[in-house]
mmCIF file of C-alpha atoms and ligand atoms in Angstrom:
data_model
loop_
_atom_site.group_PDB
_atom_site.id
_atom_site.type_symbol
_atom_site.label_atom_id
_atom_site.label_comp_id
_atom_site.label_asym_id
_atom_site.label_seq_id
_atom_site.Cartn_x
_atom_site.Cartn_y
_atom_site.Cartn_z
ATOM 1 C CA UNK N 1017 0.000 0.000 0.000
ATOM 2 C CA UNK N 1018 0.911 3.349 -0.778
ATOM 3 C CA UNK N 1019 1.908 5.747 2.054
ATOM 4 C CA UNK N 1020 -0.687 8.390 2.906
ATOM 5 C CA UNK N 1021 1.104 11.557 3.611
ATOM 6 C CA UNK N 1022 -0.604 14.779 4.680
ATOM 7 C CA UNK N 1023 0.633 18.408 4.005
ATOM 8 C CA UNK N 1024 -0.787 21.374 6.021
ATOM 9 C CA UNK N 1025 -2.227 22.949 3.124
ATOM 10 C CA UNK N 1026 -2.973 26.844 5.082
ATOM 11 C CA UNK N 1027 -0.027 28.859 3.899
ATOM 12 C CA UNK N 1028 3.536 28.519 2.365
ATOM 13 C CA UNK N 1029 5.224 25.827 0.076
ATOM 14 C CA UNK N 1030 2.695 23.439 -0.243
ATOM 15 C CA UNK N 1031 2.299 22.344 -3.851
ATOM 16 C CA UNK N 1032 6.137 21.205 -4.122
ATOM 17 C CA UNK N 1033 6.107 18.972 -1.471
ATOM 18 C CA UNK N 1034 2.498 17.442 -2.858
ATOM 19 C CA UNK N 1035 4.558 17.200 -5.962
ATOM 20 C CA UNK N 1036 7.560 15.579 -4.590
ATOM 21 C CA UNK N 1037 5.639 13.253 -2.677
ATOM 22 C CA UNK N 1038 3.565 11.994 -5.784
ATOM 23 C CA UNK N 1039 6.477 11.472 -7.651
ATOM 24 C CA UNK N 1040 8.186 8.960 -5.003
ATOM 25 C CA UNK N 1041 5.162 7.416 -5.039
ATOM 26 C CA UNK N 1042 3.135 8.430 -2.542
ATOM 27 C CA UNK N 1043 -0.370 9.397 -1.885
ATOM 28 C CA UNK N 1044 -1.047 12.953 -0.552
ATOM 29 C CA UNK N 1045 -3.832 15.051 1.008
ATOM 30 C CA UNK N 1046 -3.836 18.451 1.281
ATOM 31 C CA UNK N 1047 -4.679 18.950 4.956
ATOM 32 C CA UNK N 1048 -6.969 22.065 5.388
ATOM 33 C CA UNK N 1049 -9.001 20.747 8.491
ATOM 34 C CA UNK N 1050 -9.095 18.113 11.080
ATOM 35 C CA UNK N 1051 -11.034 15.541 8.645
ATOM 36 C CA UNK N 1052 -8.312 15.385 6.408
ATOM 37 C CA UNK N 1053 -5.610 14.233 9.288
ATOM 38 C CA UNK N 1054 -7.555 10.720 9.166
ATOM 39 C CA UNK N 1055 -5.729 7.537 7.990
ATOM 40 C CA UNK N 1056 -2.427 9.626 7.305
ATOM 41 C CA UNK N 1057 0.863 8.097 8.111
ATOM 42 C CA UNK N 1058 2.797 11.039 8.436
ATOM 43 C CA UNK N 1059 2.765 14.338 8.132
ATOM 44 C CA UNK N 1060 4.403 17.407 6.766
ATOM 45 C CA UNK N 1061 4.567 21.520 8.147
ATOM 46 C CA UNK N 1062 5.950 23.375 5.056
ATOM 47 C CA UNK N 1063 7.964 26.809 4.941
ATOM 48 C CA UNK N 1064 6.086 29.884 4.927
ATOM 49 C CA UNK N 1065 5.862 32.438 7.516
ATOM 50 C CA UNK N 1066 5.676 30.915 11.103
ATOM 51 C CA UNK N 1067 4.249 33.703 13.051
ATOM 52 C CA UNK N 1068 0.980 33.455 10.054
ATOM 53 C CA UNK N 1069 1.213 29.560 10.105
ATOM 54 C CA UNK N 1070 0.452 29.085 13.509
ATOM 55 C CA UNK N 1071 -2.400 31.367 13.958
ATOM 56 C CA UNK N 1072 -3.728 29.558 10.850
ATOM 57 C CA UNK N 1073 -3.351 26.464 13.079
ATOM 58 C CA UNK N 1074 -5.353 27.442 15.515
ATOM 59 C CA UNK N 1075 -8.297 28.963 14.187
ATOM 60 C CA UNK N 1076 -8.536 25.768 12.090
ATOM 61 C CA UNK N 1077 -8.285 23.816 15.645
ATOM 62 C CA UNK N 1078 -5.481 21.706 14.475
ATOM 63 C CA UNK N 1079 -2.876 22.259 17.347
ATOM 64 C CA UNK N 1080 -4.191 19.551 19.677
ATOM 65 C CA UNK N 1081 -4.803 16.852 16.913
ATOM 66 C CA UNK N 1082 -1.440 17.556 15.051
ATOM 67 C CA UNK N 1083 0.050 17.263 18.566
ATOM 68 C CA UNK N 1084 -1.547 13.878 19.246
ATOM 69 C CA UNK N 1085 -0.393 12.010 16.084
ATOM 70 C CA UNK N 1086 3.159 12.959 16.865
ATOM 71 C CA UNK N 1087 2.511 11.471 20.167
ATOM 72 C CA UNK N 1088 1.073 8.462 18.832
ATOM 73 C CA UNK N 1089 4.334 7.861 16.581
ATOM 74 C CA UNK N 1090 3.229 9.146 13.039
ATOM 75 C CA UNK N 1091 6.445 10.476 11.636
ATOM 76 C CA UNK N 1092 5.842 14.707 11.535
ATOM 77 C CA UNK N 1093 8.694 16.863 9.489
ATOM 78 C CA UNK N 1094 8.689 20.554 9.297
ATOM 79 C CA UNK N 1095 10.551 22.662 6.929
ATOM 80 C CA UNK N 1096 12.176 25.768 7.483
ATOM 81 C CA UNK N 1097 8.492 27.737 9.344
ATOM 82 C CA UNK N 1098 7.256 24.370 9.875
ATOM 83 C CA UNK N 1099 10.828 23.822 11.877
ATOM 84 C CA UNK N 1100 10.140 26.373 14.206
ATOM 85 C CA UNK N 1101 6.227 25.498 14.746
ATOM 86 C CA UNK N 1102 7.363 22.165 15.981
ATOM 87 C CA UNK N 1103 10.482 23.562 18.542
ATOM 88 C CA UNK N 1104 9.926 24.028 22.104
ATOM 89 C CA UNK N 1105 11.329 27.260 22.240
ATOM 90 C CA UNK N 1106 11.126 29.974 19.603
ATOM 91 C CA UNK N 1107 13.833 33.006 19.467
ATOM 92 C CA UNK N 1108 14.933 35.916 17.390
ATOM 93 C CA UNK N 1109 17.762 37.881 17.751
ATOM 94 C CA UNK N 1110 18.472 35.627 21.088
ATOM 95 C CA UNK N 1111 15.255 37.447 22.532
ATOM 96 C CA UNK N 1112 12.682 34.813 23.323
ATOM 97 C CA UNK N 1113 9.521 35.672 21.002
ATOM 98 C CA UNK N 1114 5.987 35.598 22.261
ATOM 99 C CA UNK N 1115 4.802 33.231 19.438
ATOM 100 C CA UNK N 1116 3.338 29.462 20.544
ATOM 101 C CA UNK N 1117 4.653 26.745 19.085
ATOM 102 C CA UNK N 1118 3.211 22.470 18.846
ATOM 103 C CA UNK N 1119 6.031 22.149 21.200
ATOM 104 C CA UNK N 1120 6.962 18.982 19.875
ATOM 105 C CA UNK N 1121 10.730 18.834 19.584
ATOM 106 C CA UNK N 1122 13.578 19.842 22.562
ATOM 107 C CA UNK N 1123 14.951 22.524 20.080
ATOM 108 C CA UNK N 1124 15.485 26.090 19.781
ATOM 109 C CA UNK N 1125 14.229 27.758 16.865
ATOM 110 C CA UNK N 1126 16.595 31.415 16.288
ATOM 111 C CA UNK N 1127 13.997 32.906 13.395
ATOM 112 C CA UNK N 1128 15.528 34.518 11.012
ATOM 113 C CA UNK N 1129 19.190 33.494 11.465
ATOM 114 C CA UNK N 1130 21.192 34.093 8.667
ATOM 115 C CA UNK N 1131 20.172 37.915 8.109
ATOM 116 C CA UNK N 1132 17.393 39.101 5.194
ATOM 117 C CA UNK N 1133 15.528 37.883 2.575
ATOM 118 C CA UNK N 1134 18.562 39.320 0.173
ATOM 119 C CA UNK N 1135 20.571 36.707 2.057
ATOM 120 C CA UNK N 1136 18.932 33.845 1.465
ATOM 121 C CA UNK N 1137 21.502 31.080 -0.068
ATOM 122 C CA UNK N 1138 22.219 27.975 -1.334
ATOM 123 C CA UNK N 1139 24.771 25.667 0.551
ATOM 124 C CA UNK N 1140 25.830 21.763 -0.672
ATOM 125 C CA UNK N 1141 25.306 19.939 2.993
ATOM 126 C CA UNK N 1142 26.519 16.958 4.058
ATOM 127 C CA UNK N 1143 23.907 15.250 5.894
ATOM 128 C CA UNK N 1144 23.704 11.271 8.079
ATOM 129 C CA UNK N 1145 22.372 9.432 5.789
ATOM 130 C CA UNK N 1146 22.973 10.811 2.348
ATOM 131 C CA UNK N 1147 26.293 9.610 0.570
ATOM 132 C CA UNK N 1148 26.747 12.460 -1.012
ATOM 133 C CA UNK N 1149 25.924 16.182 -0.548
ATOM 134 C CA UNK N 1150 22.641 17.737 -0.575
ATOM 135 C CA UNK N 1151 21.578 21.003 -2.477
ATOM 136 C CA UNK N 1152 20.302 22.669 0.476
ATOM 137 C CA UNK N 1153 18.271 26.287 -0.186
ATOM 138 C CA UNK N 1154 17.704 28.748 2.542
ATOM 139 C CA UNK N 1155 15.223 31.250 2.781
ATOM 140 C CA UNK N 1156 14.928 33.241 5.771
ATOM 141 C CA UNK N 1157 16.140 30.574 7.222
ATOM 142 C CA UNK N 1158 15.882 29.548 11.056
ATOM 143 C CA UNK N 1159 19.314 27.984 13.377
ATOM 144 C CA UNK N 1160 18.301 25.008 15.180
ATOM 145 C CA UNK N 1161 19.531 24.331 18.529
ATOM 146 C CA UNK N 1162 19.274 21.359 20.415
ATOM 147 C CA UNK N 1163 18.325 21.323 24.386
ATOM 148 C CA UNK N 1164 18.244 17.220 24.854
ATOM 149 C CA UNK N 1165 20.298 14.792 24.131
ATOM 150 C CA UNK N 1166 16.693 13.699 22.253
ATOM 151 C CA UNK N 1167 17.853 16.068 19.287
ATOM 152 C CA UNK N 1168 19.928 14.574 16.846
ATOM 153 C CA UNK N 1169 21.846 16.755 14.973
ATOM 154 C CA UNK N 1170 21.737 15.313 11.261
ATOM 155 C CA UNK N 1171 23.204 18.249 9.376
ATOM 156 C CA UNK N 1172 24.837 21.720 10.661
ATOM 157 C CA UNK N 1173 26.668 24.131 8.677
ATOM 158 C CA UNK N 1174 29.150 27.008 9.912
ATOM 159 C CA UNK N 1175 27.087 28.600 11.970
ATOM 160 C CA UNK N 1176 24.777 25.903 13.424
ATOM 161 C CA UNK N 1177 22.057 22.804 12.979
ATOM 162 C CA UNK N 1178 20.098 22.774 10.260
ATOM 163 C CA UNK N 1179 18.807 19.298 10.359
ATOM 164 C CA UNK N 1180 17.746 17.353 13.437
ATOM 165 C CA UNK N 1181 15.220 14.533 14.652
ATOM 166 C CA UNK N 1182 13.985 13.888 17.701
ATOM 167 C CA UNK N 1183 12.555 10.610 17.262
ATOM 168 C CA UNK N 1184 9.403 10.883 14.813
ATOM 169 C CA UNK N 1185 9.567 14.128 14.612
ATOM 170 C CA UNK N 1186 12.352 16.393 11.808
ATOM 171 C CA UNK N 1187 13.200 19.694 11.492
ATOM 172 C CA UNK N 1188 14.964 20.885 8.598
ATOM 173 C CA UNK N 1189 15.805 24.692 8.317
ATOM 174 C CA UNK N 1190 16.372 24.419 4.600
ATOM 175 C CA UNK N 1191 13.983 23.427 1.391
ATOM 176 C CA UNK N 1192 14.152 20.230 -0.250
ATOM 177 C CA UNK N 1193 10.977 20.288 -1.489
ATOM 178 C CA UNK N 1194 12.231 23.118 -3.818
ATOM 179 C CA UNK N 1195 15.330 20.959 -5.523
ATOM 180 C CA UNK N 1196 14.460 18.361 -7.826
ATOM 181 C CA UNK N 1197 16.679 16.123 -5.322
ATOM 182 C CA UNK N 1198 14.047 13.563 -3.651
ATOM 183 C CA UNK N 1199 15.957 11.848 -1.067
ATOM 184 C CA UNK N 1200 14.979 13.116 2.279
ATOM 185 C CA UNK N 1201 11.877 12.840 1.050
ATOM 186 C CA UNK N 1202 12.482 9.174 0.434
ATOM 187 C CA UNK N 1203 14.353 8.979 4.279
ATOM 188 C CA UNK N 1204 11.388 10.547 5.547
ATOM 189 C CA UNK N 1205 9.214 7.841 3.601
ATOM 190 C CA UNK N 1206 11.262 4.955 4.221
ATOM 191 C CA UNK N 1207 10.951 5.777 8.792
ATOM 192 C CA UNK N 1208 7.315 5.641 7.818
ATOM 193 C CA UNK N 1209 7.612 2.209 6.277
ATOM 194 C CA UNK N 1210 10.039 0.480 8.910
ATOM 195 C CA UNK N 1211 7.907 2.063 11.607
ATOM 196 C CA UNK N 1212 4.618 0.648 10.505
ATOM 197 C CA UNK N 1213 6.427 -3.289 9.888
ATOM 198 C CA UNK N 1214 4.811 -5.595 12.610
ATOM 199 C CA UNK N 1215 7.032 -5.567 15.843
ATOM 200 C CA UNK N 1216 8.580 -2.643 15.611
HETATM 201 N N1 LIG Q 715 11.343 33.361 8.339
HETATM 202 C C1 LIG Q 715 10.149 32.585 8.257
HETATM 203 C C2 LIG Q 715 9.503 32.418 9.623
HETATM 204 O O1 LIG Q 715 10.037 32.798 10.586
HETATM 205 C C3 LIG Q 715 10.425 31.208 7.675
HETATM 206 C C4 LIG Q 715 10.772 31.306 6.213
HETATM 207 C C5 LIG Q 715 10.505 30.073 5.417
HETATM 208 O O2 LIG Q 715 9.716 29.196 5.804
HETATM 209 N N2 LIG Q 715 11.109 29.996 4.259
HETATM 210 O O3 LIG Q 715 8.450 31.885 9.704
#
């Protein structure tokens, strides 16, 4: 059986991970509302604007329910805004920022890291896992900081994480939906896949 993935579908870079998905093979739902969350088997939080995404959330009531399939297993990976929706702890220019969060991984989001949208860049990164380097883009990118021993750091560059899991649950700071390079998508597929096999 096909995977069932689900991308919150409210604001930001939505239609290239739907894309990407389809293309490894995967079936997709654009999640717009709590109905849509059933049957998935995982779930992706795509870049956009953090501070918009989350209030989106939570009119739409989807805080509590995205928060209970993480807790239930279901592998959950945010990129760059969805990154720092799923960190404990949200910052910006070191300053804690009064913006809530799922709360889902022992990290430290730093918004806004690497300076303006004129800065945004494109890095080759070597990252556990991949054999050979990844095209990763930033775009108002965030700096991920571990605070457990939980967060596993699976890529940094110079100036910090940009990659880490805490069990079911990934953060990436850059955009891999926007290369034509599937294969954290595919990683990301393939956790799904082990963790569903009986006894696991
Ligand atoms: N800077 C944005 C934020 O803080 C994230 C940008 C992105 O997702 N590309 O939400």
């Amino acid at each position: 059986m096909k995977p069932r993935i689900g991308v919150i579908a409210l604001q930001g870079g939505v239609s290239e991970h739907l894309q990407m998905l389809h293309n490894i093979g995967c079936a997709t739902v654009a999640v717009r509302s709590l109905q849509d969350l059933d049957g998935i088997d995982g779930l992706i939080i795509p870049g956009g604007e953090s501070t918009v995404l989350i209030k989106l959330l939570l009119r739409w009531q989807l805080i509590t329910p995205i928060k209970e399939l993480a807790g239930s297993g279901i592998p959950v990976w945010g990129t760059c805004a969805g990154s720092i929706l799923l960190s404990s702890e949200i910052t910006e220019k070191s300053h804690k920022v009064n913006q809530p969060s799922l709360e889902l991984a022992a990290v430290r989001a730093e918004r806004n890291s690497f300076g303006r949208q004129s800065a945004s860049f494109q890095e080759e990164l070597t990252i556990k896992g991949l054999d050979s380097p990844f095209p990763g883009i930033f775009i108002r990118a965030p700096l991920l900081y571990p605070l457990s021993s939980e967060a596993e750091v699976l890529c940094s560059v110079d100036e910090g994480a940009v990659f880490i899991r805490c069990g079911n649950v990934w953060l990436s700071s850059f955009h891999p939906e926007l290369t034509d390079d599937a294969r954290i998508h595919r990683m990301f597929i393939k956790e799904i896949v082990i963790g569903s096999q009986p006894g696991h």
